mmCIF file of C-alpha atoms in Angstrom:
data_model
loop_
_atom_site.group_PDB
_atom_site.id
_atom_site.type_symbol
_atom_site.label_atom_id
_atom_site.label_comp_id
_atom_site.label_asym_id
_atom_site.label_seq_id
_atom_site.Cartn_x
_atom_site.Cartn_y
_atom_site.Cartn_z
ATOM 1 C CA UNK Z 1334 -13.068 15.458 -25.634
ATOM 2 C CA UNK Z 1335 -14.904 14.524 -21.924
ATOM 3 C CA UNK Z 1336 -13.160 12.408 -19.873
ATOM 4 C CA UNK Z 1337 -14.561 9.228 -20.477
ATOM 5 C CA UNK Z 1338 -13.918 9.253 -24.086
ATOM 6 C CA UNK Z 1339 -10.589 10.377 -23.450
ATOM 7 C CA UNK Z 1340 -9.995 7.360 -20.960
ATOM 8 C CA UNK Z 1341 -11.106 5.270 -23.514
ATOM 9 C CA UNK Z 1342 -8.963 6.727 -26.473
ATOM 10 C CA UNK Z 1343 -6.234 6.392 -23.986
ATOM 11 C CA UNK Z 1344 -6.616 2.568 -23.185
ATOM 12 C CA UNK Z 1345 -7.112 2.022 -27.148
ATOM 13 C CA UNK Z 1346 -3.578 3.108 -27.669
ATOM 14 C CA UNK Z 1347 -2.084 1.281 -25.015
ATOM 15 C CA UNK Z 1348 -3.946 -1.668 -25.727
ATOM 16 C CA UNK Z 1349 -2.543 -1.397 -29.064
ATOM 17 C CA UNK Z 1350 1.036 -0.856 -28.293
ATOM 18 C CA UNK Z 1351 0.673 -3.755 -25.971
ATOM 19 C CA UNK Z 1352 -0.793 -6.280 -29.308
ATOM 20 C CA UNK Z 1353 2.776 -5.032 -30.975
ATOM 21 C CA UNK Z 1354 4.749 -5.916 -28.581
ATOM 22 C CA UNK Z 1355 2.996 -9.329 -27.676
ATOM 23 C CA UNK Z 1356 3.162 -10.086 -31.769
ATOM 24 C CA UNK Z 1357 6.765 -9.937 -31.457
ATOM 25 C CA UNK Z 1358 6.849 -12.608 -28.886
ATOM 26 C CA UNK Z 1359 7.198 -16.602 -29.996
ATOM 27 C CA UNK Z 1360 3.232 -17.898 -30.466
ATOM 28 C CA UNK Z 1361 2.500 -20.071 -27.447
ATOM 29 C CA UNK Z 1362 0.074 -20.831 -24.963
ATOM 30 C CA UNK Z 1363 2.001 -18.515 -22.459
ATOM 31 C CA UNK Z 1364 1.206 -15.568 -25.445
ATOM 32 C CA UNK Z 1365 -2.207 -16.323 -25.555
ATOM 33 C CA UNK Z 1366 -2.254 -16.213 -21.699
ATOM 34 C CA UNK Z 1367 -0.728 -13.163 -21.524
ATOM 35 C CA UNK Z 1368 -3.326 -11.755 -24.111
ATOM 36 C CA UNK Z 1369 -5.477 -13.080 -22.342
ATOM 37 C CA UNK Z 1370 -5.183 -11.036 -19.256
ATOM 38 C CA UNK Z 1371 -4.805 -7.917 -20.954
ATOM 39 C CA UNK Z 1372 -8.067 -7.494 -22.304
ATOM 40 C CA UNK Z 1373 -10.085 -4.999 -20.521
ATOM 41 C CA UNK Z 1374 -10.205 -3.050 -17.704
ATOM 42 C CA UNK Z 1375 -10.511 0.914 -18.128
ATOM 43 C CA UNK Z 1376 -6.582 1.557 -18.491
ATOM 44 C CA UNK Z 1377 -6.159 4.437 -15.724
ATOM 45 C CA UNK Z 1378 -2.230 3.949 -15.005
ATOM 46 C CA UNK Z 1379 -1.625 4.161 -18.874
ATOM 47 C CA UNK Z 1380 -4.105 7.367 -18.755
ATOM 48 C CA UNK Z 1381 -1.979 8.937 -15.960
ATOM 49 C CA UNK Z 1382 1.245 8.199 -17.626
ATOM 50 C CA UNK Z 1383 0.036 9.771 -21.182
ATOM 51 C CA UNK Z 1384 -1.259 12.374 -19.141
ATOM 52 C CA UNK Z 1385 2.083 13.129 -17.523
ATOM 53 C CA UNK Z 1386 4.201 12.913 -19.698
ATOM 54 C CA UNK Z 1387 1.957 15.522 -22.094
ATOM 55 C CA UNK Z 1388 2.226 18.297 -19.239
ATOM 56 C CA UNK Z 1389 5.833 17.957 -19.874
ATOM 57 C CA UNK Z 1390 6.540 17.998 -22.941
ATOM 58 C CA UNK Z 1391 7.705 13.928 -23.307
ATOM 59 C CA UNK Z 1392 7.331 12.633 -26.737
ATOM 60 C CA UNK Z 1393 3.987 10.206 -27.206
ATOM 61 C CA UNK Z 1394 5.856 7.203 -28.718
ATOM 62 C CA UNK Z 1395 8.354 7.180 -25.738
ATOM 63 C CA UNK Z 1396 5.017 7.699 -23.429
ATOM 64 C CA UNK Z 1397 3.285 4.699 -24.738
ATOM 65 C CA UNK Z 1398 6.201 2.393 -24.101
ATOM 66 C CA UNK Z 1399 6.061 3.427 -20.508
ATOM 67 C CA UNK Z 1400 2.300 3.518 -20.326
ATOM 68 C CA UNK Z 1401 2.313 -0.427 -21.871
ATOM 69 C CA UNK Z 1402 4.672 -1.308 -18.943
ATOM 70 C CA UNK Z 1403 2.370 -0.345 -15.996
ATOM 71 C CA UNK Z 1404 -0.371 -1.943 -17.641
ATOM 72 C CA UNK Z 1405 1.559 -5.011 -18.163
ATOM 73 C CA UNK Z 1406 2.713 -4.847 -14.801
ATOM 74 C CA UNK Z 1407 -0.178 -4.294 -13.553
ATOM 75 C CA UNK Z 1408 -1.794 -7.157 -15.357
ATOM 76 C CA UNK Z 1409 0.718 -9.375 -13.799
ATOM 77 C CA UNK Z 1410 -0.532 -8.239 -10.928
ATOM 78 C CA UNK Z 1411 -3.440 -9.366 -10.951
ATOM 79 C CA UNK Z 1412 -2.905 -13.221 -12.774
ATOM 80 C CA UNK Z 1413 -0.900 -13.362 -9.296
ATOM 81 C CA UNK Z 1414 -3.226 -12.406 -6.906
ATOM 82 C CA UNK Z 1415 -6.370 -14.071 -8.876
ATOM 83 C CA UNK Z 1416 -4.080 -17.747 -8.138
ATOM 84 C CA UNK Z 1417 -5.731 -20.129 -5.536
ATOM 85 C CA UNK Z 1418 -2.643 -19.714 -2.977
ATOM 86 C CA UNK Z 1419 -3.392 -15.641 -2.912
ATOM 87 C CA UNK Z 1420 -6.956 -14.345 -3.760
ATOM 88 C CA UNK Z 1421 -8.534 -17.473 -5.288
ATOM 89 C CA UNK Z 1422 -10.965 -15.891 -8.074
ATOM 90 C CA UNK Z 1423 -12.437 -17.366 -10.729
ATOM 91 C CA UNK Z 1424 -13.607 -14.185 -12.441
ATOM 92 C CA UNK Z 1425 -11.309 -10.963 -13.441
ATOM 93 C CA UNK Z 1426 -13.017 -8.271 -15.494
ATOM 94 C CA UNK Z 1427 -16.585 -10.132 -15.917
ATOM 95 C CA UNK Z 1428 -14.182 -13.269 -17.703
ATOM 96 C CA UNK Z 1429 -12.819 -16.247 -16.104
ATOM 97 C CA UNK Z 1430 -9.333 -15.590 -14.566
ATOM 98 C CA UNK Z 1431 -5.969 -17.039 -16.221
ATOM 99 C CA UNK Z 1432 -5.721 -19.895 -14.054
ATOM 100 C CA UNK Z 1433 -9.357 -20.343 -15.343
ATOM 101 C CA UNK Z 1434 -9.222 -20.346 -18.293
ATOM 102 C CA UNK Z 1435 -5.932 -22.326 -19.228
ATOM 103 C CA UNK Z 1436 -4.590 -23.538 -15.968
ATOM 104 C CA UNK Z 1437 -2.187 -22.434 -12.710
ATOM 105 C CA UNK Z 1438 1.078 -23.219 -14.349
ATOM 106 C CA UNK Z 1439 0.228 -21.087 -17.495
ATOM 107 C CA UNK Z 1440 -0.875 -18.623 -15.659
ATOM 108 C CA UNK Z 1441 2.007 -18.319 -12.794
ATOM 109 C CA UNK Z 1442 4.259 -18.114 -16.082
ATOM 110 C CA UNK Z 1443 2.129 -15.554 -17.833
ATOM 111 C CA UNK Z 1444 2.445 -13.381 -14.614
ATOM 112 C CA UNK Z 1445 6.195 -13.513 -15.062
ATOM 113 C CA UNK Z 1446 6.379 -13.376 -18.784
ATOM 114 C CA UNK Z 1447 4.362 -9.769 -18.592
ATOM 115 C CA UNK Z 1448 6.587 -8.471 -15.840
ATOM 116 C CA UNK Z 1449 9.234 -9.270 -17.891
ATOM 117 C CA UNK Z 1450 7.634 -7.435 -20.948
ATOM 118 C CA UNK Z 1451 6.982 -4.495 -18.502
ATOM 119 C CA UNK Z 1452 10.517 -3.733 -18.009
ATOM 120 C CA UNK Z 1453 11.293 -4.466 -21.277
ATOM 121 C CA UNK Z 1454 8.745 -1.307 -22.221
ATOM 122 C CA UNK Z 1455 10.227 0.620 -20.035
ATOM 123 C CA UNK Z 1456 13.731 0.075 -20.812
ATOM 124 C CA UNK Z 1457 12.500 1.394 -24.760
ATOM 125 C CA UNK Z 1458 12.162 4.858 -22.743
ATOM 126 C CA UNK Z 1459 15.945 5.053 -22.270
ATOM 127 C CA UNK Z 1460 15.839 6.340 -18.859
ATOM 128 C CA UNK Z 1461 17.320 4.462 -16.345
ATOM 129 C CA UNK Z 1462 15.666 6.171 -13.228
ATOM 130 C CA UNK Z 1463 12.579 4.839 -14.744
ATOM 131 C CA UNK Z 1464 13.295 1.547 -14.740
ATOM 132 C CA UNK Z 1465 14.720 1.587 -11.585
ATOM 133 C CA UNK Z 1466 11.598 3.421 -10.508
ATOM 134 C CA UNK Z 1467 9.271 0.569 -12.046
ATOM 135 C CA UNK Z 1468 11.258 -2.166 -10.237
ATOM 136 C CA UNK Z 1469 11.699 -0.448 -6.422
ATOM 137 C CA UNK Z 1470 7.620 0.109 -6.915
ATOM 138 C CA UNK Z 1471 6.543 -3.117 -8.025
ATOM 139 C CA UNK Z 1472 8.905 -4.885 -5.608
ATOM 140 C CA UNK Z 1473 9.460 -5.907 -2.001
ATOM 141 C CA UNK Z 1474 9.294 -1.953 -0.747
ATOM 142 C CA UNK Z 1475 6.075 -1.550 -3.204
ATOM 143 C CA UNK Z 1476 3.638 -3.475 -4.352
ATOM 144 C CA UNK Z 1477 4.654 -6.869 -3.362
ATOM 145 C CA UNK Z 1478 4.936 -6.202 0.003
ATOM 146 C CA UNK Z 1479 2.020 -5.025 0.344
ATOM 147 C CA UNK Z 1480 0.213 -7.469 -0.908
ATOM 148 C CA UNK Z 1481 2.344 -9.527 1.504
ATOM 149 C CA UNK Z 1482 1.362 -7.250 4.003
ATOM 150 C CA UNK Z 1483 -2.600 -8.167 3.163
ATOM 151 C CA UNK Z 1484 -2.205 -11.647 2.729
ATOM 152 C CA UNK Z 1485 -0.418 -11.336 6.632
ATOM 153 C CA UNK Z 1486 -3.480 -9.883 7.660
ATOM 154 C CA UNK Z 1487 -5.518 -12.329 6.547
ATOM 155 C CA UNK Z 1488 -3.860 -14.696 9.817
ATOM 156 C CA UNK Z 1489 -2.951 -11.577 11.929
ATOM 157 C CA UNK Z 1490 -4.432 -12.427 15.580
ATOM 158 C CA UNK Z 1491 -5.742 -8.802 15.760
ATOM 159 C CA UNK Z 1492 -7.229 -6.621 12.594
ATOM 160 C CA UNK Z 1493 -5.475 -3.757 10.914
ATOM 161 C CA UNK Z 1494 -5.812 -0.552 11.887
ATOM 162 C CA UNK Z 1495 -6.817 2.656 9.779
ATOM 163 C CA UNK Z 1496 -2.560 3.214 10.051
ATOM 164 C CA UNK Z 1497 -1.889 -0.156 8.977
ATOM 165 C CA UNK Z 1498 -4.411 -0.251 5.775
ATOM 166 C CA UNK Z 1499 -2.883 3.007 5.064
ATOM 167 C CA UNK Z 1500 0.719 1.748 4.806
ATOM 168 C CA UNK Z 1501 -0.231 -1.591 3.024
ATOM 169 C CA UNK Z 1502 -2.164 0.442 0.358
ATOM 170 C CA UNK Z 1503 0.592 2.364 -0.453
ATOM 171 C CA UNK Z 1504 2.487 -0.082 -1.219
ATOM 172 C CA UNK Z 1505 -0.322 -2.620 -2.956
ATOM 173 C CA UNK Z 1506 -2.177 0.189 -4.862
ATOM 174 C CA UNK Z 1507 -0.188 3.883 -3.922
ATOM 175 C CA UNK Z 1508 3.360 2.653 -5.515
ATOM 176 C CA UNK Z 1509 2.478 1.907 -9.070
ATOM 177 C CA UNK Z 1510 -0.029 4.845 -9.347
ATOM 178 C CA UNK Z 1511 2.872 7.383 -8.039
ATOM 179 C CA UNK Z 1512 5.047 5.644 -11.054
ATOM 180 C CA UNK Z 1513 2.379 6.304 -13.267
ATOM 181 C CA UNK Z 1514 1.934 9.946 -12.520
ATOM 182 C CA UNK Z 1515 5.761 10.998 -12.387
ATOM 183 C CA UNK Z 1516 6.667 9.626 -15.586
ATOM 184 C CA UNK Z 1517 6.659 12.741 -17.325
ATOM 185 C CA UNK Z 1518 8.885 14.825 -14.874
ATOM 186 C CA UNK Z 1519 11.113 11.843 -14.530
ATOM 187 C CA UNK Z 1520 11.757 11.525 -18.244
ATOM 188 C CA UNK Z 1521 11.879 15.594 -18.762
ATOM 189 C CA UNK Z 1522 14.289 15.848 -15.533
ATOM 190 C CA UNK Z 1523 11.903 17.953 -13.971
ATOM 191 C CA UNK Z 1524 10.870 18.332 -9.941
ATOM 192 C CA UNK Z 1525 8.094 15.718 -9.450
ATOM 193 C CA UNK Z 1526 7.362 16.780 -6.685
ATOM 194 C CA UNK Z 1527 3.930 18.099 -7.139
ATOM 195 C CA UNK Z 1528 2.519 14.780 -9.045
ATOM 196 C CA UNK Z 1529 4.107 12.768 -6.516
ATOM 197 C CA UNK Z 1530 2.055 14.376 -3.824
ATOM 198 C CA UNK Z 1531 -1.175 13.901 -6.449
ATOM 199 C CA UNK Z 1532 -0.346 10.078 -6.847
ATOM 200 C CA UNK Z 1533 -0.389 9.568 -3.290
ATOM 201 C CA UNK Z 1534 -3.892 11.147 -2.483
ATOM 202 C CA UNK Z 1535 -4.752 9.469 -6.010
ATOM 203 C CA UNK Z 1536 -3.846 5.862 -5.044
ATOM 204 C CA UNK Z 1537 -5.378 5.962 -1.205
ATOM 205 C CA UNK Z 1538 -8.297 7.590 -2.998
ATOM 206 C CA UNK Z 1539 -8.459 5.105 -5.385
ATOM 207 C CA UNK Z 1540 -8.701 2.152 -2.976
ATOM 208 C CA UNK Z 1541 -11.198 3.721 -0.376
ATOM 209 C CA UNK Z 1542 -13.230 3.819 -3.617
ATOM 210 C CA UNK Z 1543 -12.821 0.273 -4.224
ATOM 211 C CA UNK Z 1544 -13.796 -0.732 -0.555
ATOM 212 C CA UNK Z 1545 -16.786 1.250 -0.830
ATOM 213 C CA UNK Z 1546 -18.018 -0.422 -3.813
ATOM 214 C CA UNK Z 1547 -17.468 -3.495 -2.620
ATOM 215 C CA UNK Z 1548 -19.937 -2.851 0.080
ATOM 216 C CA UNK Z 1549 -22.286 -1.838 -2.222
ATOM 217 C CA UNK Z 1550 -22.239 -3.961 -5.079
ATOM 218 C CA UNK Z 1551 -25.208 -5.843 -6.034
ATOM 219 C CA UNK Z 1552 -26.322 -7.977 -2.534
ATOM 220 C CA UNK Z 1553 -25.081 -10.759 -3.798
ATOM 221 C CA UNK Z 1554 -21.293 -9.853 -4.527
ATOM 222 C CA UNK Z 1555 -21.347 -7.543 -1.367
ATOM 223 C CA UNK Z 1556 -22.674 -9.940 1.048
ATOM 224 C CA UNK Z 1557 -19.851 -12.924 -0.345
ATOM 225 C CA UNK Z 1558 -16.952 -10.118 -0.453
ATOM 226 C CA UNK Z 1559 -17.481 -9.138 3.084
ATOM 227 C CA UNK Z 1560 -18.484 -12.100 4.703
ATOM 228 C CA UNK Z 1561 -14.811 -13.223 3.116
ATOM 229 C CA UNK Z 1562 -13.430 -10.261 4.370
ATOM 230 C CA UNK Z 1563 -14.998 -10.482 7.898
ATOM 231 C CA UNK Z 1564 -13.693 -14.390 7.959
ATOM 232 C CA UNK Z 1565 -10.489 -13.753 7.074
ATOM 233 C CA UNK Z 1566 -10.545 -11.064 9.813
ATOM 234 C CA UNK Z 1567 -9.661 -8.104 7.170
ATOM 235 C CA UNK Z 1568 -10.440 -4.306 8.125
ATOM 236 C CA UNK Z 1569 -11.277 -1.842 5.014
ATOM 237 C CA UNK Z 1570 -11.885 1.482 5.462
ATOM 238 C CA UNK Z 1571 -15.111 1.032 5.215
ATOM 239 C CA UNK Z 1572 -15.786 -1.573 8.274
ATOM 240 C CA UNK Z 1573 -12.680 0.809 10.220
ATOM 241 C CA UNK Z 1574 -14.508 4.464 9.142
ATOM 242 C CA UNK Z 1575 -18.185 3.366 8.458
ATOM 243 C CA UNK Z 1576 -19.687 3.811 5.243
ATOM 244 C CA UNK Z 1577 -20.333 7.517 5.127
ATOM 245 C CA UNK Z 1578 -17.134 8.660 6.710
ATOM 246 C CA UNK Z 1579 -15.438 6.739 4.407
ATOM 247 C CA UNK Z 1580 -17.225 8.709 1.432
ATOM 248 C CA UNK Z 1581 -15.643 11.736 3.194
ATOM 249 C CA UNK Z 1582 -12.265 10.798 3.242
ATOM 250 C CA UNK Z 1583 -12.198 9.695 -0.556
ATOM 251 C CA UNK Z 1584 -13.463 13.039 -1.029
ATOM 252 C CA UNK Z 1585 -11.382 14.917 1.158
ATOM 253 C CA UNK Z 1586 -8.074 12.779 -0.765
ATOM 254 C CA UNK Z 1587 -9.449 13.409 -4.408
ATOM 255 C CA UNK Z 1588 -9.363 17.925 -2.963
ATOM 256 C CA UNK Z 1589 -6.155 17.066 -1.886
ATOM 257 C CA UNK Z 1590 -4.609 15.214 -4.945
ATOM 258 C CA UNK Z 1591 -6.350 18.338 -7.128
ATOM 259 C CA UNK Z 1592 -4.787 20.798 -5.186
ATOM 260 C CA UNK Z 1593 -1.756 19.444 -5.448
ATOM 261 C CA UNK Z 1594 -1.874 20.140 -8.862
ATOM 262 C CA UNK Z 1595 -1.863 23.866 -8.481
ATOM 263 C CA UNK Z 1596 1.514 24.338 -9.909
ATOM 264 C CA UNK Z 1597 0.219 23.125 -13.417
ATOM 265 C CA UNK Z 1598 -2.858 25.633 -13.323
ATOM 266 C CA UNK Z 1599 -5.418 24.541 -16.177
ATOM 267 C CA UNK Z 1600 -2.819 22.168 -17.498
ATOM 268 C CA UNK Z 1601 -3.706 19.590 -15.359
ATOM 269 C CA UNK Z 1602 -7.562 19.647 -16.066
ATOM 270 C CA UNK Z 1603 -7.129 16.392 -17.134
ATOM 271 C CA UNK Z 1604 -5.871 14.790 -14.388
ATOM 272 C CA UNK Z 1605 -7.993 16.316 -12.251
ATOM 273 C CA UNK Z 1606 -10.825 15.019 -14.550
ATOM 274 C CA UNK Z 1607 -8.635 11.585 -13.459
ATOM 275 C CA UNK Z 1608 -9.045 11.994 -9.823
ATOM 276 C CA UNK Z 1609 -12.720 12.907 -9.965
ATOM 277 C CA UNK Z 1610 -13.175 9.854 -11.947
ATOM 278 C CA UNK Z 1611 -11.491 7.577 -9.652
ATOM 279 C CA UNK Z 1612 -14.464 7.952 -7.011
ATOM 280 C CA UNK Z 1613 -17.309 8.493 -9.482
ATOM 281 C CA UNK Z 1614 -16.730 4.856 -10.967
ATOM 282 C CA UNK Z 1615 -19.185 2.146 -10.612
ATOM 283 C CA UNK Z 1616 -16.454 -0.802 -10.858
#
């Protein structure tokens, strides 16, 4: 199976898992909300944590439950940041946001109600370390700071620098992605440290990628994003680098995140399949 379709077969299951577990809940507008949000998007965190947890040995059922939490965390994620007082965007995944579509309230209490459901996955897995994991990396030394950390910026009386953008990304994109890709040696009690060092070079990767395509989205798109970004006074790596040496360093981070997986030998094709992917997309 190629990548893609693997990606794909991946997100089907999660997404599936993920209907389950909403079914369970009380019917309500804060349900449909929450469904709401969870439809698309190409499922990489529940990819890495399949993938993970299949180089070491970790059951699939307890893999899904874990692989359901970072995508409902992640989801959360992004109801939050889509609300007027953060991000302010009317369109998530080519549909109108939560707060869109039903209305802020809803969709402040959708965020919480699938954080909530995250750990709630997670705890199915039985290991505490992975719970406490999911928390400390979602939280105020994760991703919530740093998307404190960006929204600071946004007022800061002098732009970030490359060091800056480095450290806020880890926290904003870097933390959840290194959950993702430890699950398995967390939940097998093995070292991690080899997928840890692949998450991080994965996640910075990752959102060098996405500054990149926001400068070259369609003129439209591009010209609004960074005329926003260049208003707000926010540095990317792309305005810090340039566009080309930017290209370089996502390259030069998806080599390192693939060597890192050296330990695994042709085990790991997959997620080097992952990490190839991750600056090949379009969106």
């Amino acid at each position: 199976m190629n990548f893609p379709a693997a990606l794909s077969d991946a997100a089907r299951s999660v997404a599936a898992h993920l209907e389950s577990a909403l079914s369970a809940l009380p019917e309500s507008r804060i349900r449909a909300a929450m469904a709401h949000a969870l439809v698309g998007g190409k499922g990489l965190r529940g990819y890495l944590v399949l993938e993970s947890a299949a180089l070491h040995g970790v059951d699939r059922a307890v893999a899904l439950d874990a692989a359901a939490a970072i995508e409902a965390m992640h989801a959360y994620s992004l109801v939050h940041d889509d609300l007027p007082a953060m991000d302010d965007d009317d369109l998530r995944r080519g549909r109108p946001t939560v707060h869109i579509a039903f209305d802020e309230a809803t969709a402040i209490l959708a965020g919480d109600a699938l954080q909530s459901l995250a750990f709630d996955l997670v705890a199915r897995t039985g290991s505490v370390a992975l719970v406490r994991g999911l928390a400390q990396a979602a939280g105020a030394q994760g991703m919530v700071l740093g998307q404190a950390l960006d929204i600071a910026a946004e007022t800061a009386e002098t732009p970030l620098t490359l060091e800056d953008i480095i450290h806020l990304q880890q926290g904003k994109t870097g933390a959840l992605f290194q959950w993702s890709c430890t699950v398995g040696p967390v939940l097998a009690g093995h070292d991690a440290t080899a997928l840890a060092a692949y998450a991080d070079a994965l996640g910075l990767a990752f959102q060098v990628a996405d500054d990149i395509l926001d400068h070259e989205g369609d003129a439209e798109t591009a010209g609004k994003r960074l005329q926003k970004d260049a208003e707000a006074g926010k540095a990317t790596f792309v305005s810090l680098l340039g566009l080309e040496p930017a290209r370089q360093r996502a390259h030069d981070l998806i080599v390192a995140a693939c060597d890192a997986l050296t330990p695994y030998g042709d085990r790991a094709d997959s997620l080097r399949e992952a990490a190839r992917f991750v600056i090949s997309r379009d969106k």
